[in-house]
């Protein structure tokens, strides 16, 4: 069979090496999960030994196969294999430091800790959903650059838990629909999770479930190497994604504990480890691997190096190599900043009044016109999020030339797929939904931030300003939650100019995700003059200063900046009070400024903050003696103007709060 690679002498012992390393590392750390690595060692051995194409000496080679351990608790499976196949950054000392501070071998695989860890897993279901994005990226890159440069698989090991998680439904459905033929999921079908038999909580027939979503499905005995190889070989030839249910025994090899949830997440204990060694016929000391086993495993890297060499030759001969390299590098063309600056200049001159969601689409037109890196999409709200721009075509089942994804009503799946697109390389994914449904996407958004991925969330309908749809759709606590998330930039632009600036910053933010919180309702252009510098880059800036002394500082974001500007005008004309308006589109960027700049912006006068959202977090900027004007409850269903009055988020309220503090 063309797919089947060299079969080395003792694949059973190669698998036992994984088991031994997992038992020993968990035992030494006195913490961790031996059950999955022991149960899936044979499946993983066949997968790596006979199929996976990667080069441990060049972990980032773009045409490598991607491996995702969705059941991230089984991390020792991945670390053990990485050690055995010779990744330089996974020496035995790393396995001995499993789960210790500063080691590469964290409790769950963490992207960036070591070569070959393609994504962070641990929150169950994320891996399989992220892999959908990787497999999609592979197909899209192949459509653009051809099979000679892009021709790889995405393999996933998922557990019962991954398949129980809701996100798996979104992921499976999307992958089946799009016919992601290079996605192969190996399910650790051990019928055990933490509480015990999975029958305690599920009776789903997974095979039928995957079939219903359009997948090819197979069942194999997880210890029959030839059957596993046949199944993987067959899966690779399918024109749709493939599930292989691997019947396994959790903790396989531990004579008294295998098959029990007791092996899931606790050390086996010294006696059981000894007994397992005897049962498996593994006579070596802890962390000792005999040379012949290393030799057997070294075939993986040799095969990968050869494949990479052949790829390099094709790359050298390819007309598309330069464009391919540029895509993989992900560098944003300088023309984008120039064009966005011209865009800002024009709209300052024209005083363009639009909703920031519309401004976002207008800025995106400029960006998408200048680069192929951006891949857009929406969770079934394209016409509301305004994420589609002229000339974009949709990706469709089996057709991957387009650059727009209809993610369907699958916010969480969309966010995870965007992580996969970003991690794979070649793309800057952006995707839209309503800001309130950040809650639904949250698990994957958190991983975008943890992994430092350039993923852009276009979150429209960002406050009570959306009006009639009511409190179910009006975000209140979401801005606070996003601001509390480390390594994430939340932009809430106040007009078309700040929206264009936010987009410029987001596409250049190579090591963190951005969320753009955008209004449904129209907002006036607020700049008095064009500036060639991106003023939002400092996070907050003086938008309007009083002619004379500053008596009060009004801090606002998004749609409430306009209200602050109106209040400042009233304070000046009717009360002779000098108000400075500070627009704060991005707290995180403001936090990164030096103290002198922050002090200059915040000033010495009393501060009043205005934001149609929860107060949480604002007090650090308000300081003592100030006030907050915003939401203290859920919103309500009514036209937007009436809601602002109802909830007292008005220029009159700002004036009154000022007069209480300044006389
Ligand atoms: C989203 C999420 N919920 C809960 C957990 C905690 N957790 C870790 S493993 C696990 C059970 C997983 O069962 P399974 O995938 O069958 O793994 P096995 O016990 O077979 O190794 C749970 C509930 C988690 N890591 N992620
Ligand atoms: Mg299980």
XYZ file of C-alpha atoms and ligand atoms in Angstrom:
690
model
C 0.000 0.000 0.000
C 1.410 3.365 -0.991
C 0.676 5.006 2.341
C 2.315 2.504 4.559
C 5.864 3.372 5.518
C 8.716 1.247 6.730
C 7.750 -1.010 9.571
C 10.523 -1.215 12.118
C 11.451 -4.318 14.031
C 9.710 -3.989 17.318
C 6.940 -1.493 17.219
C 5.465 -3.015 20.379
C 8.580 -2.115 22.337
C 8.569 1.354 20.770
C 5.090 1.792 22.208
C 6.205 0.438 25.574
C 8.878 3.116 25.671
C 6.095 5.723 25.599
C 4.289 3.894 28.383
C 7.396 3.668 30.545
C 8.242 7.342 30.121
C 4.671 8.336 30.979
C 4.561 6.151 34.088
C 7.962 7.343 35.246
C 7.422 11.046 34.627
C 4.056 11.045 36.358
C 5.516 9.053 39.229
C 8.428 11.477 39.609
C 6.223 14.564 39.400
C 3.749 12.842 41.696
C 1.156 14.357 39.402
C -0.175 13.822 35.907
C -2.142 11.449 33.707
C -0.663 8.060 32.826
C -3.898 6.494 31.558
C -4.094 8.028 28.097
C -0.438 7.637 27.089
C -0.505 3.998 28.185
C -3.788 3.304 26.443
C -2.976 5.075 23.181
C 0.751 4.268 22.954
C 0.283 1.711 20.177
C -1.987 3.893 18.060
C 0.422 6.817 18.445
C 3.396 4.622 17.623
C 1.837 3.405 14.400
C 0.792 6.945 13.516
C 4.229 8.450 14.064
C 6.297 5.515 12.929
C 4.504 4.859 9.705
C 2.694 8.021 8.683
C 3.469 11.357 10.256
C 5.826 13.491 8.225
C 7.855 15.902 10.297
C 11.464 16.780 10.794
C 12.523 17.194 14.429
C 15.507 19.210 13.185
C 13.150 21.712 11.521
C 10.042 21.766 13.685
C 8.550 24.726 11.800
C 8.944 23.354 8.292
C 5.711 24.640 6.728
C 4.656 21.433 4.960
C 4.956 19.188 8.032
C 1.983 17.197 9.183
C 0.249 18.761 12.156
C -0.318 16.633 15.243
C -2.797 17.797 17.871
C -3.206 16.028 21.185
C -6.721 17.237 21.840
C -6.883 15.179 25.014
C -4.173 17.416 26.438
C -4.109 15.735 29.822
C -2.243 12.917 28.085
C 0.663 15.316 27.526
C 3.283 12.710 28.425
C 2.322 10.860 25.248
C 3.439 13.853 23.223
C 6.516 14.674 25.296
C 7.614 11.042 25.285
C 7.308 10.793 21.511
C 9.106 14.107 21.034
C 11.958 12.809 23.112
C 12.091 9.479 21.331
C 12.110 10.964 17.845
C 14.824 13.409 18.769
C 13.542 16.945 19.084
C 16.574 18.823 20.417
C 14.458 20.734 22.898
C 13.073 17.574 24.502
C 16.026 15.881 26.225
C 15.399 13.368 29.003
C 15.989 16.127 31.559
C 12.779 17.774 30.344
C 10.793 14.595 30.918
C 12.312 14.358 34.376
C 11.135 17.914 35.016
C 7.560 17.118 33.931
C 5.092 19.646 35.361
C 7.795 21.720 37.056
C 8.171 25.478 36.837
C 10.182 26.566 33.831
C 10.202 23.157 32.129
C 8.947 22.713 28.595
C 6.860 19.836 29.828
C 3.923 21.677 31.343
C 0.944 19.782 32.710
C -0.814 20.192 29.382
C 0.961 20.809 26.062
C 1.567 24.517 25.630
C 2.155 26.112 22.263
C 5.551 27.777 22.160
C 7.078 25.678 24.926
C 8.677 23.213 22.541
C 8.925 22.474 18.849
C 6.143 20.260 17.524
C 3.533 21.437 20.005
C 1.215 22.862 17.403
C -1.414 24.217 19.787
C -2.184 24.464 23.469
C -4.615 21.826 24.650
C -6.113 20.844 27.964
C -9.515 22.478 27.823
C -11.228 19.447 26.303
C -12.561 19.819 22.771
C -10.336 22.784 21.902
C -7.754 20.649 20.155
C -10.133 18.996 17.726
C -11.791 22.344 16.966
C -8.445 24.073 16.463
C -7.364 21.217 14.210
C -10.355 21.967 11.991
C -8.856 25.413 11.419
C -5.455 23.873 10.666
C -6.931 21.415 8.200
C -8.871 24.244 6.596
C -5.696 26.327 6.386
C -3.943 23.418 4.689
C -6.660 23.124 2.047
C -6.743 26.887 1.491
C -2.964 27.128 1.188
C -2.981 24.150 -1.190
C -5.633 25.873 -3.309
C -3.461 28.973 -3.507
C 0.017 27.550 -3.844
C -0.479 24.044 -5.185
C 0.216 20.511 -4.019
C 3.940 20.793 -4.657
C 4.238 23.229 -1.735
C 1.265 22.322 0.442
C 0.352 18.705 0.945
C 0.030 17.640 4.546
C -2.328 16.082 7.057
C -3.698 17.156 10.413
C -3.895 14.303 12.894
C -5.772 14.549 16.167
C -5.917 12.304 19.194
C -9.162 13.030 20.996
C -10.672 11.438 24.073
C -14.192 10.742 25.230
C -14.164 14.114 26.951
C -13.309 16.005 23.756
C -16.241 14.359 22.021
C -18.626 15.103 24.863
C -17.789 18.806 24.841
C -20.214 21.034 22.933
C -17.446 22.613 20.882
C -16.788 19.244 19.258
C -20.232 19.357 17.715
C -19.508 22.678 16.045
C -16.106 21.490 14.892
C -17.254 18.137 13.538
C -20.184 19.703 11.757
C -18.049 22.389 10.103
C -15.303 19.957 9.079
C -17.789 17.494 7.624
C -19.598 20.203 5.726
C -16.423 21.640 4.218
C -15.080 18.155 3.385
C -11.764 18.703 5.112
C -10.182 15.619 3.637
C -6.821 16.025 5.370
C -8.232 15.845 8.875
C -7.951 12.515 10.678
C -9.188 12.070 14.224
C -8.064 9.105 16.275
C -10.519 8.684 19.107
C -9.250 7.073 22.283
C -12.372 4.985 22.716
C -11.644 3.703 26.212
C -15.114 4.225 27.638
C -13.661 5.903 30.734
C -13.528 9.474 31.929
C -12.894 10.903 35.385
C -16.116 9.863 37.083
C -15.888 6.342 35.707
C -17.557 4.574 32.800
C -18.650 7.067 30.150
C -22.022 5.297 30.283
C -22.667 7.349 33.407
C -23.126 10.399 31.243
C -23.456 9.548 27.560
C -24.996 6.948 25.315
C -24.224 8.595 21.986
C -23.170 6.364 19.132
C -20.169 8.435 18.056
C -19.732 6.605 14.779
C -23.240 7.466 13.730
C -22.799 10.996 14.982
C -19.704 11.589 12.858
C -21.326 9.866 9.892
C -24.294 12.185 10.206
C -21.924 15.123 9.909
C -20.414 13.741 6.722
C -17.306 12.016 8.060
C -15.761 8.748 7.006
C -15.661 6.455 10.019
C -13.849 3.287 11.030
C -13.358 1.191 14.143
C -10.134 -0.533 15.079
C -8.591 -2.490 17.910
C -6.162 0.019 19.406
C -3.493 -2.686 19.853
C -3.588 -4.261 16.401
C -0.869 -2.407 14.560
C -1.771 -3.641 11.103
C -5.424 -2.771 11.590
C -4.464 0.710 12.826
C -2.171 1.219 9.855
C -4.822 0.018 7.415
C -7.343 2.401 8.920
C -5.027 5.411 8.813
C -3.998 4.536 5.256
C -7.622 4.374 4.213
C -8.520 7.595 6.037
C -5.795 9.417 4.129
C -7.410 8.528 0.833
C -10.868 9.794 1.722
C -12.258 12.969 0.242
C -13.703 13.942 3.611
C -12.587 14.044 7.224
C -12.098 10.746 8.949
C -12.755 9.365 12.386
C -11.019 6.249 13.590
C -12.509 4.910 16.789
C -9.634 3.119 18.488
C -10.848 0.600 21.039
C -8.420 0.932 23.913
C -7.988 0.236 27.604
C -7.071 3.189 29.784
C -3.787 2.596 31.581
C -3.010 -0.435 29.352
C -0.193 -2.469 30.860
C -0.823 -1.676 34.525
C -2.029 -5.120 35.646
C -4.160 -4.102 38.610
C -5.395 -0.716 37.502
C -5.843 -0.814 33.717
C -9.379 -0.184 32.589
C -10.090 1.906 35.670
C -10.563 5.644 35.970
C -7.926 5.412 38.714
C -5.277 5.538 35.987
C -6.728 8.686 34.426
C -5.064 11.371 36.460
C -2.917 10.022 39.252
C 0.454 8.282 39.565
C 0.132 4.508 39.469
C 2.265 4.085 42.585
C 5.701 2.486 42.765
C 4.400 -1.086 43.115
C 2.045 -0.849 40.168
C 4.748 0.746 38.029
C 6.986 -2.237 38.831
C 4.188 -4.656 38.039
C 3.474 -2.857 34.754
C 7.130 -3.118 33.763
C 6.944 -6.877 34.280
C 3.664 -7.197 32.428
C 4.960 -5.188 29.474
C 8.306 -6.933 29.369
C 10.090 -3.626 29.921
C 13.170 -4.267 32.019
C 14.840 -0.876 31.993
C 15.314 1.572 34.827
C 13.151 4.693 35.121
C 13.962 7.158 32.331
C 16.244 4.624 30.681
C 15.685 3.929 26.988
C 17.900 1.334 25.310
C 19.743 2.394 22.187
C 17.897 -0.022 19.896
C 14.622 1.692 20.809
C 16.088 5.114 20.043
C 17.364 3.657 16.780
C 13.927 2.364 15.897
C 12.320 5.723 16.629
C 14.977 7.596 14.661
C 13.341 6.399 11.446
C 10.616 9.001 11.905
C 13.041 11.894 11.693
C 14.982 10.318 8.811
C 11.826 9.885 6.810
C 10.783 13.462 7.621
C 14.175 14.893 6.708
C 14.005 13.156 3.349
C 10.502 14.493 2.734
C 11.632 17.965 3.680
C 14.591 17.712 1.317
C 12.297 16.783 -1.538
C 9.949 19.599 -0.595
C 12.865 22.060 -0.567
C 13.704 21.018 -4.111
C 10.133 21.571 -5.213
C 10.150 24.892 -3.366
C 13.366 25.966 -5.087
C 11.808 25.182 -8.442
C 8.431 26.753 -7.741
C 7.305 30.021 -9.301
C 5.081 30.501 -6.307
C 7.803 30.084 -3.701
C 8.192 33.788 -2.965
C 4.502 34.375 -2.504
C 4.298 31.239 -0.400
C 7.166 32.347 1.852
C 5.606 35.787 2.274
C 2.308 34.208 3.291
C 4.005 31.926 5.795
C 5.965 34.878 7.220
C 2.666 36.728 7.631
C 4.204 40.151 7.070
C 1.624 42.868 6.532
C 2.432 44.878 3.390
C 3.459 48.483 4.230
C 0.923 49.662 1.651
C -1.810 48.914 4.184
C -0.677 51.573 6.643
C -0.285 54.097 3.853
C -3.730 53.344 2.478
C -5.324 53.477 5.930
C -3.715 56.835 6.592
C -5.184 58.176 3.343
C -8.520 56.659 4.367
C -8.412 58.515 7.698
C -7.446 61.768 6.037
C -10.364 61.508 3.632
C -12.898 60.721 6.344
C -11.677 63.475 8.650
C -12.194 65.874 5.748
C -15.598 64.441 4.939
C -16.652 64.189 8.602
C -18.079 60.750 7.845
C -20.759 59.669 10.288
C -21.222 55.891 10.324
C -21.667 53.051 12.772
C -18.272 51.698 13.724
C -19.328 48.281 12.391
C -19.739 49.965 9.004
C -16.484 51.861 9.459
C -14.877 48.490 10.154
C -16.119 47.145 6.839
C -14.853 50.262 5.072
C -11.417 49.879 6.660
C -11.459 46.184 5.794
C -12.094 47.041 2.152
C -8.807 48.924 2.229
C -6.956 46.095 3.982
C -8.399 43.213 1.972
C -7.576 45.046 -1.212
C -3.891 45.064 -0.302
C -3.299 41.595 1.114
C -4.274 37.968 0.661
C -3.424 37.171 4.268
C -6.803 38.069 5.699
C -9.432 35.345 5.918
C -12.802 36.696 6.916
C -15.923 35.140 8.256
C -18.866 35.414 10.539
C -20.965 33.129 12.671
C -24.027 33.614 10.468
C -24.155 37.379 10.961
C -22.344 38.571 7.863
C -24.849 41.336 7.114
C -24.781 42.548 10.729
C -21.070 42.217 11.450
C -20.199 43.618 8.019
C -17.236 41.291 7.692
C -17.566 40.618 3.963
C -15.899 43.005 1.540
C -16.146 43.450 -2.201
C -14.461 40.800 -4.280
C -14.204 38.184 -1.512
C -15.441 34.739 -2.440
C -16.654 32.101 -0.049
C -14.933 28.878 0.837
C -17.340 26.039 0.011
C -17.345 22.251 0.505
C -14.289 20.923 -1.278
C -13.576 24.352 -2.801
C -10.941 26.323 -0.976
C -9.881 29.152 -3.265
C -11.996 31.765 -1.476
C -11.158 33.877 1.550
C -14.474 34.107 3.379
C -15.778 31.416 5.726
C -19.415 30.935 6.564
C -18.812 29.567 10.040
C -22.501 29.028 10.630
C -24.074 29.573 14.022
C -20.970 28.263 15.752
C -19.214 31.026 17.681
C -16.987 28.722 19.697
C -16.110 26.616 16.684
C -15.332 29.768 14.722
C -12.969 31.090 17.371
C -11.147 27.762 17.634
C -10.943 27.429 13.846
C -9.461 30.919 13.692
C -6.833 29.815 16.217
C -6.046 26.902 13.921
C -5.806 29.146 10.856
C -3.443 31.482 12.695
C -1.329 28.676 14.149
C -1.024 26.907 10.830
C 0.433 30.011 9.234
C -0.344 31.809 6.024
C -3.357 33.731 7.295
C -4.676 36.522 9.471
C -8.111 35.260 10.453
C -10.883 37.614 11.465
C -14.424 36.643 12.334
C -17.567 38.284 13.567
C -20.467 37.793 15.891
C -22.330 39.964 18.391
C -20.180 41.089 21.321
C -22.590 39.467 23.762
C -21.801 36.066 22.223
C -18.217 36.433 23.257
C -19.509 34.218 26.042
C -20.064 31.429 23.548
C -16.645 31.851 21.953
C -14.809 32.468 25.171
C -12.986 29.147 25.625
C -11.183 29.549 22.336
C -10.697 33.309 22.725
C -8.850 32.645 25.932
C -6.528 30.298 24.067
C -5.927 32.909 21.336
C -4.590 35.107 24.122
C -2.677 32.370 25.948
C -1.014 31.278 22.699
C -0.385 34.849 21.539
C -2.082 34.397 18.180
C -3.000 37.139 15.752
C -6.733 36.469 15.638
C -9.125 39.380 15.177
C -12.594 39.267 16.666
C -15.087 41.608 15.017
C -17.669 41.950 17.770
C -20.494 44.238 16.756
C -23.646 45.425 18.550
C -21.491 46.362 21.468
C -23.910 47.902 24.008
C -27.485 48.898 24.824
C -26.995 51.062 21.745
C -28.161 48.065 19.706
C -31.633 48.835 20.977
C -34.687 46.730 20.330
C -33.127 43.260 20.473
C -32.997 43.817 24.187
C -31.017 42.576 27.189
C -30.287 39.113 25.794
C -28.268 40.802 23.089
C -26.850 43.770 25.002
C -23.400 43.140 26.437
C -22.811 44.533 29.930
C -20.001 42.611 31.617
C -18.156 41.583 28.456
C -15.774 44.507 28.162
C -14.618 43.941 31.744
C -14.065 40.254 31.064
C -12.071 40.948 27.916
C -9.989 43.593 29.693
C -9.291 41.102 32.457
C -7.920 38.606 29.935
C -4.124 38.793 29.760
C -2.434 39.352 26.403
C -5.528 40.522 24.563
C -6.166 43.963 23.103
C -9.737 45.165 23.372
C -10.507 48.080 21.078
C -13.706 50.065 21.449
C -13.302 52.768 18.827
C -15.401 55.921 19.036
C -15.667 56.812 15.377
C -14.591 55.866 11.867
C -11.079 57.183 12.433
C -10.420 55.159 15.561
C -11.924 52.127 13.848
C -9.421 52.365 11.012
C -6.659 52.833 13.596
C -7.829 49.782 15.534
C -7.721 47.678 12.386
C -4.227 48.868 11.590
C -3.063 47.935 15.075
C -4.866 44.598 15.026
C -3.348 43.357 11.771
C 0.100 44.297 13.047
C -0.410 42.662 16.416
C 1.559 39.524 15.667
C 1.642 38.170 19.189
C -1.788 38.804 20.606
C -5.406 38.676 19.561
C -7.552 41.779 19.203
C -11.219 42.272 19.860
C -12.958 45.122 18.077
C -16.126 46.151 19.929
C -18.197 47.989 17.369
C -21.429 49.920 17.432
C -24.624 49.098 15.612
C -25.694 52.763 15.684
C -24.208 55.614 13.688
C -21.459 57.687 15.336
C -20.105 61.086 14.268
C -16.496 61.577 13.252
C -14.809 63.226 16.225
C -11.301 64.238 15.130
C -10.641 67.935 14.655
C -7.728 67.318 12.321
C -6.044 64.471 10.501
C -2.931 63.123 12.124
C -0.555 60.916 10.195
C 0.259 59.164 13.474
C -2.139 56.475 14.687
C -3.447 58.127 17.869
C -5.102 54.944 19.115
C -1.670 53.310 19.272
C -1.176 54.853 22.708
C -4.460 53.400 23.867
C -5.867 56.687 25.162
C -5.271 60.259 24.120
C -6.534 63.803 24.539
C -9.328 64.151 22.037
C -10.577 67.574 23.119
C -8.802 69.912 25.477
C -10.308 72.966 27.128
C -9.041 76.340 25.889
C -7.957 77.257 29.398
C -7.569 75.312 32.637
C -8.676 71.695 32.897
C -11.392 71.447 35.581
C -12.569 67.936 34.842
C -11.479 65.003 32.703
C -14.055 62.925 30.901
C -12.884 59.403 30.048
C -14.941 57.515 27.508
C -14.851 54.769 24.910
C -16.814 53.924 21.787
C -20.260 55.377 21.372
C -19.977 57.253 24.675
C -17.142 59.473 23.459
C -19.684 61.473 21.481
C -21.747 61.971 24.656
C -18.656 63.142 26.538
C -17.844 65.627 23.772
C -21.383 67.054 23.945
C -21.103 67.336 27.731
C -17.752 69.112 27.445
C -19.285 71.664 25.083
C -22.186 72.294 27.475
C -19.807 72.620 30.412
C -17.752 75.201 28.534
C -20.580 77.277 27.112
C -23.087 77.152 29.962
C -20.959 76.738 33.059
C -17.521 78.063 32.156
C -16.018 74.718 33.154
C -13.024 73.404 31.238
C -13.453 69.708 30.390
C -10.901 67.526 28.661
C -12.249 64.565 26.747
C -10.003 61.530 26.737
C -10.873 58.800 24.298
C -9.664 55.418 25.550
C -10.115 52.959 22.699
C -7.661 50.417 24.114
C -6.802 50.179 27.817
C -4.108 47.599 27.246
C -2.119 49.887 24.966
C -2.572 52.761 27.395
C -1.237 50.602 30.227
C 1.885 50.033 28.144
C 2.685 53.774 27.988
C 5.108 55.393 30.394
C 3.884 57.052 33.559
C 4.505 60.553 32.280
C 2.218 60.029 29.293
C -0.444 58.393 31.438
C -0.287 61.258 33.945
C -0.555 63.849 31.194
C -3.616 62.153 29.713
C -5.364 61.492 33.010
C -4.585 64.939 34.454
C -4.998 66.186 38.022
C -8.631 67.257 37.796
C -11.527 65.014 38.927
C -12.324 62.280 36.426
C -15.643 61.026 35.208
C -15.762 57.861 33.137
C -18.584 57.108 30.719
C -19.149 53.692 29.212
C -22.449 51.908 28.565
C -21.220 48.794 30.351
C -20.246 47.492 33.788
C -18.080 49.680 36.016
C -15.667 46.913 36.949
C -12.120 48.037 36.165
C -12.859 51.696 35.636
C -11.960 52.830 39.140
C -8.254 52.498 38.456
C -8.611 55.276 35.881
C -11.229 57.318 37.727
C -9.266 57.545 40.959
C -10.666 59.033 44.158
C -13.359 61.655 43.965
C -14.520 60.790 40.463
C -17.657 59.220 39.067
C -18.770 56.506 36.696
C -21.707 56.792 34.333
C -22.684 53.456 32.845
C -24.713 50.324 33.425
C -25.554 48.761 36.769
C -28.073 46.235 35.474
C -28.984 44.362 32.331
C -30.368 46.478 29.505
C -33.841 46.484 28.028
C -35.679 46.182 24.739
C -36.423 49.619 23.279
C -35.087 52.045 20.701
C -31.502 52.978 21.529
C -32.004 56.693 22.196
C -34.647 55.975 24.791
C -32.414 53.404 26.457
C -29.584 55.881 26.937
C -32.032 58.249 28.630
C -33.592 55.417 30.647
C -30.237 54.281 31.973
C -29.092 57.849 32.465
C -26.085 57.679 30.193
C -26.458 61.188 28.852
C -24.532 64.402 28.537
C -26.906 65.878 31.152
C -25.829 63.200 33.619
C -22.180 63.987 32.898
C -22.792 67.707 33.416
C -24.600 67.030 36.695
C -21.827 64.738 37.948
C -19.287 67.400 37.029
C -21.163 70.180 38.802
C -21.238 68.042 41.962
C -17.459 67.905 41.878
C -16.399 71.193 40.346
C -17.812 74.523 41.358
C -13.360 21.795 29.246
C -12.813 20.864 30.253
N -13.617 20.365 31.204
C -13.135 19.546 32.145
C -11.826 19.206 32.158
C -11.276 18.317 33.257
N -10.986 16.990 32.693
C -9.765 16.662 32.288
S -9.697 15.138 31.620
C -11.343 14.883 31.911
C -11.990 13.603 31.505
C -11.615 13.245 30.141
O -12.040 11.993 29.800
P -11.383 11.353 28.530
O -11.271 12.340 27.469
O -12.159 10.126 28.235
O -9.920 11.011 28.983
P -9.382 9.669 29.636
O -9.894 9.638 31.043
O -9.908 8.552 28.831
O -7.911 9.826 29.582
C -11.903 15.998 32.510
C -13.326 16.086 32.881
C -11.007 19.744 31.154
N -9.702 19.498 31.085
N -11.532 20.531 30.200
Mg -11.770 8.208 28.012
